[in-house]
mmCIF file of C-alpha atoms in Angstrom:
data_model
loop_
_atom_site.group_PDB
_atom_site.id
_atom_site.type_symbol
_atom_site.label_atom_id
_atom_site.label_comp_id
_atom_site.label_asym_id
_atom_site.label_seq_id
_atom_site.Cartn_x
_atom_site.Cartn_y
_atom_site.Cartn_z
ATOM 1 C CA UNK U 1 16.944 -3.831 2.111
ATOM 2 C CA UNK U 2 17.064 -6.009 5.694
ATOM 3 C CA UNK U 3 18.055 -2.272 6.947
ATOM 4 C CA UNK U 4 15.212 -0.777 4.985
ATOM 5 C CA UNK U 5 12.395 -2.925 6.557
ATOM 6 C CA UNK U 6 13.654 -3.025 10.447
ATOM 7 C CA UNK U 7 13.356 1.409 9.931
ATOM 8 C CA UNK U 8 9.880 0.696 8.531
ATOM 9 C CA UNK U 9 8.249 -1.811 11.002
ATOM 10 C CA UNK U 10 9.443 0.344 13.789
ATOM 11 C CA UNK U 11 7.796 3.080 12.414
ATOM 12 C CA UNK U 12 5.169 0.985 11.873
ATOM 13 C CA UNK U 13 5.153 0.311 15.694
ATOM 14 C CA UNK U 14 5.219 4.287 16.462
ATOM 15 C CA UNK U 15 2.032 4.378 14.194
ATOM 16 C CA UNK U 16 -0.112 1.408 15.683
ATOM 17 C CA UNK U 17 0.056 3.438 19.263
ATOM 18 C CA UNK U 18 -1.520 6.642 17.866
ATOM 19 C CA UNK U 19 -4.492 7.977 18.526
ATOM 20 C CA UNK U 20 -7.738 9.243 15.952
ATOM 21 C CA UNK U 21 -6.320 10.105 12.489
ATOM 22 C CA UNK U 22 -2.744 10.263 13.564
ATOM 23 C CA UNK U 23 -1.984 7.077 12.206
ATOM 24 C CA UNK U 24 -3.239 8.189 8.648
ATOM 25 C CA UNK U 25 -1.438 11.526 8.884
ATOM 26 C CA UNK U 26 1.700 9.774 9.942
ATOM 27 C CA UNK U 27 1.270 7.454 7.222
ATOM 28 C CA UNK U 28 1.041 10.273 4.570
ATOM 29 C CA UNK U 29 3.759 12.305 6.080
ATOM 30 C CA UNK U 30 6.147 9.305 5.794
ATOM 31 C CA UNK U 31 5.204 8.115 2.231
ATOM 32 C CA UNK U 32 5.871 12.249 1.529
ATOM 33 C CA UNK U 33 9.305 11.665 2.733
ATOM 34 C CA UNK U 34 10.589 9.120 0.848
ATOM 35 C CA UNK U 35 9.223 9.985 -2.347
ATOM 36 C CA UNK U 36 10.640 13.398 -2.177
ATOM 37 C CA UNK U 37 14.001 12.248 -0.585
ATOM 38 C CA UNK U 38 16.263 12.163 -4.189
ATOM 39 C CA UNK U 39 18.953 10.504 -2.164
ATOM 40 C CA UNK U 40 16.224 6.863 -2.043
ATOM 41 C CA UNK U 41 16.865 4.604 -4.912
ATOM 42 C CA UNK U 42 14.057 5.301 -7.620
ATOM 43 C CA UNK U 43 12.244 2.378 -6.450
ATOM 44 C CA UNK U 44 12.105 2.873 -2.971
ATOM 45 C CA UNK U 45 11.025 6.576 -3.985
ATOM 46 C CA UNK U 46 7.972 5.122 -6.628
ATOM 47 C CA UNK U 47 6.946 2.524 -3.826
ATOM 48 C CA UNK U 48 6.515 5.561 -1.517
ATOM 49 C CA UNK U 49 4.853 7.745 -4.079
ATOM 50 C CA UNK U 50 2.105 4.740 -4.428
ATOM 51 C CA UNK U 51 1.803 4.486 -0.469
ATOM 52 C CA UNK U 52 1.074 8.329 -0.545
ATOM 53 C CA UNK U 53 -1.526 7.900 -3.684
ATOM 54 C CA UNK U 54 -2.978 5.013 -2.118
ATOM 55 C CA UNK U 55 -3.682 7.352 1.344
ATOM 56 C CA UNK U 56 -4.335 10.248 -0.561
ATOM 57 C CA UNK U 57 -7.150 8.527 -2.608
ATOM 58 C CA UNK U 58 -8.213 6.386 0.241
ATOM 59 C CA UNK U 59 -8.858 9.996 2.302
ATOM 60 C CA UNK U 60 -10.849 11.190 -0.188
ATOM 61 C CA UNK U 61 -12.663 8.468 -0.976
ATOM 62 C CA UNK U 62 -13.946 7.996 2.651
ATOM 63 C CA UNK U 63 -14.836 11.927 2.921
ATOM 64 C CA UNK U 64 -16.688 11.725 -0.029
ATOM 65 C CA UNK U 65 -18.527 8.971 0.613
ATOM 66 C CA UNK U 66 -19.296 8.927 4.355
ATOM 67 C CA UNK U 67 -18.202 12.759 5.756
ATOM 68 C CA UNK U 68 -18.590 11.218 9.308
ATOM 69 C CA UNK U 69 -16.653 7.893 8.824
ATOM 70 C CA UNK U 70 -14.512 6.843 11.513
ATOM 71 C CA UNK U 71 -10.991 8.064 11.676
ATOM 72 C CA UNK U 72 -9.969 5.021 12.996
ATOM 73 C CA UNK U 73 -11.082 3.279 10.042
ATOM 74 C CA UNK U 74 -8.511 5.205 8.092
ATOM 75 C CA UNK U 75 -5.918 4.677 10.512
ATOM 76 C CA UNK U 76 -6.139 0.841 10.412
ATOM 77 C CA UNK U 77 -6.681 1.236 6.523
ATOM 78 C CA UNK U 78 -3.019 3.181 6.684
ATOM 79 C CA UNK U 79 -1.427 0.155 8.479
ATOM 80 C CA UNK U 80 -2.714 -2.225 6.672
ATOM 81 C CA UNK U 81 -1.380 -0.837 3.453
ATOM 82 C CA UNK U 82 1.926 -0.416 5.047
ATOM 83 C CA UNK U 83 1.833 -4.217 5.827
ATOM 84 C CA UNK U 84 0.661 -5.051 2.625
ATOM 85 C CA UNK U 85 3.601 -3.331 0.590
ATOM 86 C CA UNK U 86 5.835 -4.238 3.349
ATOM 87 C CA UNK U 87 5.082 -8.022 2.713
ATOM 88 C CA UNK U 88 5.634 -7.452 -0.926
ATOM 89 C CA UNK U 89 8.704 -5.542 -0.797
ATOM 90 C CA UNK U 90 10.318 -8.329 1.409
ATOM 91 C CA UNK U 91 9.115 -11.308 -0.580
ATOM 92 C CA UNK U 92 10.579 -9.589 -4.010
ATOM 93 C CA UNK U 93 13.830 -9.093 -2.027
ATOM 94 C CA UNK U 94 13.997 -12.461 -0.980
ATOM 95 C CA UNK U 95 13.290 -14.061 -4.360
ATOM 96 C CA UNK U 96 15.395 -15.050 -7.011
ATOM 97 C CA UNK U 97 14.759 -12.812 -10.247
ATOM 98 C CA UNK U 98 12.158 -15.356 -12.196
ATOM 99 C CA UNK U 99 9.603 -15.410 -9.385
ATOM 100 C CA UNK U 100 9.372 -11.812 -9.427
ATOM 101 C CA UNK U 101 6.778 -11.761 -12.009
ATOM 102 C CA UNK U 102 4.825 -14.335 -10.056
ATOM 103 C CA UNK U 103 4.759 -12.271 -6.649
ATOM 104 C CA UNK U 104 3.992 -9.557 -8.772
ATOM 105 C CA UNK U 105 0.991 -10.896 -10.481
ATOM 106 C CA UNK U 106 -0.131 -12.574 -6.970
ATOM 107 C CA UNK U 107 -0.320 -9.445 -5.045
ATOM 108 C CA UNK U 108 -1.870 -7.448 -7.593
ATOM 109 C CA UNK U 109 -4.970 -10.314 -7.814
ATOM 110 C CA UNK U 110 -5.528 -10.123 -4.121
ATOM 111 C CA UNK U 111 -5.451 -6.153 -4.542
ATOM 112 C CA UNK U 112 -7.783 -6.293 -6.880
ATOM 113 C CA UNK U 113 -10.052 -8.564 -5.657
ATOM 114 C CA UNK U 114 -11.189 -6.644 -2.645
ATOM 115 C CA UNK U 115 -12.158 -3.466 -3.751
ATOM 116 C CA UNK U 116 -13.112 -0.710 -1.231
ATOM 117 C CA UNK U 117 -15.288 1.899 -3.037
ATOM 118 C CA UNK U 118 -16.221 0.121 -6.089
ATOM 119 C CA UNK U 119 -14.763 2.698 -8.096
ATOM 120 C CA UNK U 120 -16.435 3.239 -11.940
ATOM 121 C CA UNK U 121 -13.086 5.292 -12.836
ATOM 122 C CA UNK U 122 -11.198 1.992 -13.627
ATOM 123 C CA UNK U 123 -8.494 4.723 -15.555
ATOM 124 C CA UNK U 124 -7.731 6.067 -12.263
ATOM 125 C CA UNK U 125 -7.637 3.505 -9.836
ATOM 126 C CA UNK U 126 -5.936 1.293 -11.863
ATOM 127 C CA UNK U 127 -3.035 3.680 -12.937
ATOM 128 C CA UNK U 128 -0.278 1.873 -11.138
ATOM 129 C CA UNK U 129 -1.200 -1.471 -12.853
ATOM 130 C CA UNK U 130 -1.143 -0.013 -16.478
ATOM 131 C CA UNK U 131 2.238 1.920 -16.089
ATOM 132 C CA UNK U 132 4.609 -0.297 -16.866
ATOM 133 C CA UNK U 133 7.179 2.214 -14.855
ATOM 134 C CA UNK U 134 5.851 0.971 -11.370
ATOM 135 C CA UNK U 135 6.769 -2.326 -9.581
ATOM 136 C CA UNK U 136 3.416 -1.534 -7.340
ATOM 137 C CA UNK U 137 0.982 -3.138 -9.648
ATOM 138 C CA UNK U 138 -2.087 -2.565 -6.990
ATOM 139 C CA UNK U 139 -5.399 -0.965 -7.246
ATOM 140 C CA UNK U 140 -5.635 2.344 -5.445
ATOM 141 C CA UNK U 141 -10.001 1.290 -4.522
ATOM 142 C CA UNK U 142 -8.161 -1.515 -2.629
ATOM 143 C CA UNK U 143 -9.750 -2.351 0.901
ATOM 144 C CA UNK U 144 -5.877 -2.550 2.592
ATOM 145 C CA UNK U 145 -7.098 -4.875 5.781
ATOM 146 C CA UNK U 146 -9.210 -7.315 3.740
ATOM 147 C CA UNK U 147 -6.200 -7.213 1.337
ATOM 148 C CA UNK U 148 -3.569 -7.694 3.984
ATOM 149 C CA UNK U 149 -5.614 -10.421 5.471
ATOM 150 C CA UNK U 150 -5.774 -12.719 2.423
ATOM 151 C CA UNK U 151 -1.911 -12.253 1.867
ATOM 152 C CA UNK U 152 -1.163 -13.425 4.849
ATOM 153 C CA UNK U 153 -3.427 -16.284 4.903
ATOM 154 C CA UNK U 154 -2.527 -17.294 1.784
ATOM 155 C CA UNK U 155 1.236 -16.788 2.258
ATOM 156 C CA UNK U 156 0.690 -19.307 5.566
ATOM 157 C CA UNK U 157 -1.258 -21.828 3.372
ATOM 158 C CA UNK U 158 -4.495 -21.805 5.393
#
């Protein structure tokens, strides 16, 4: 797992020094990648699978909404959610088996307390927190910076 996160914060770092949509587009292409790689673990290959959802939706969200939106916007909107489900993944590793629920439940508040689009289709957004199969219980109308922000305030009690 230790392994797992050092491969994805320094492809984290490659991301952060890209330019216009690359970021996003990197993003996508490496959630792609592990949810198609059948030699992950089927959790490693359902947290990916969310990350590319989450992009996915997010993309089309913003073109719908605002054609001329910043690409940046979606670029710090990629890392964030990396960050996000980075800090989750490494808190569930690192606690003991009875706290999961309690992570759980914690990051999927903060998810869906800031909301990015507002989205009426509560079926569809909230998918990953009504299938019981998925550890990612997190909005996909989730604003990933403001999200990212409160978890790490929170998580260094300020």
């Amino acid at each position: 797992m230790i392994k797992q996160l050092l491969i994805t914060l320094t492809l984290l770092a490659t991301m952060s020094g890209a330019v216009a949509q690359e970021a996003y587009n990197e993003a996508i292409r490496m959630a792609k990648a592990v949810a198609d790689d059948t030699s992950r673990t089927l959790e490693e290959r359902k947290i990916a699978t969310f990350k590319k959802d989450a992009l996915y939706y997010l993309g089309s969200q913003s073109y719908k909404l605002t054609p001329d939106s910043s690409a940046s916007m979606l670029d710090y909107q990629a890392l964030a959610l990396f960050q996000f489900i980075n800090l989750f993944q490494g808190r569930l590793a690192m606690s003991k088996p009875k706290d999961r629920p309690t992570i759980i439940n914690m990051f999927k508040s903060i998810s869906l307390a800031h909301p990015r689009f507002h989205d009426p289709n509560k079926e569809y957004v909230l998918a990953y927190i009504t299938n019981e199969g998925y550890v990612t219980k997190f909005s996909l109308d989730t604003d990933w910076v403001a999200a990212y922000n409160d978890i790490k305030r929170r998580m260094s009690g300020k």
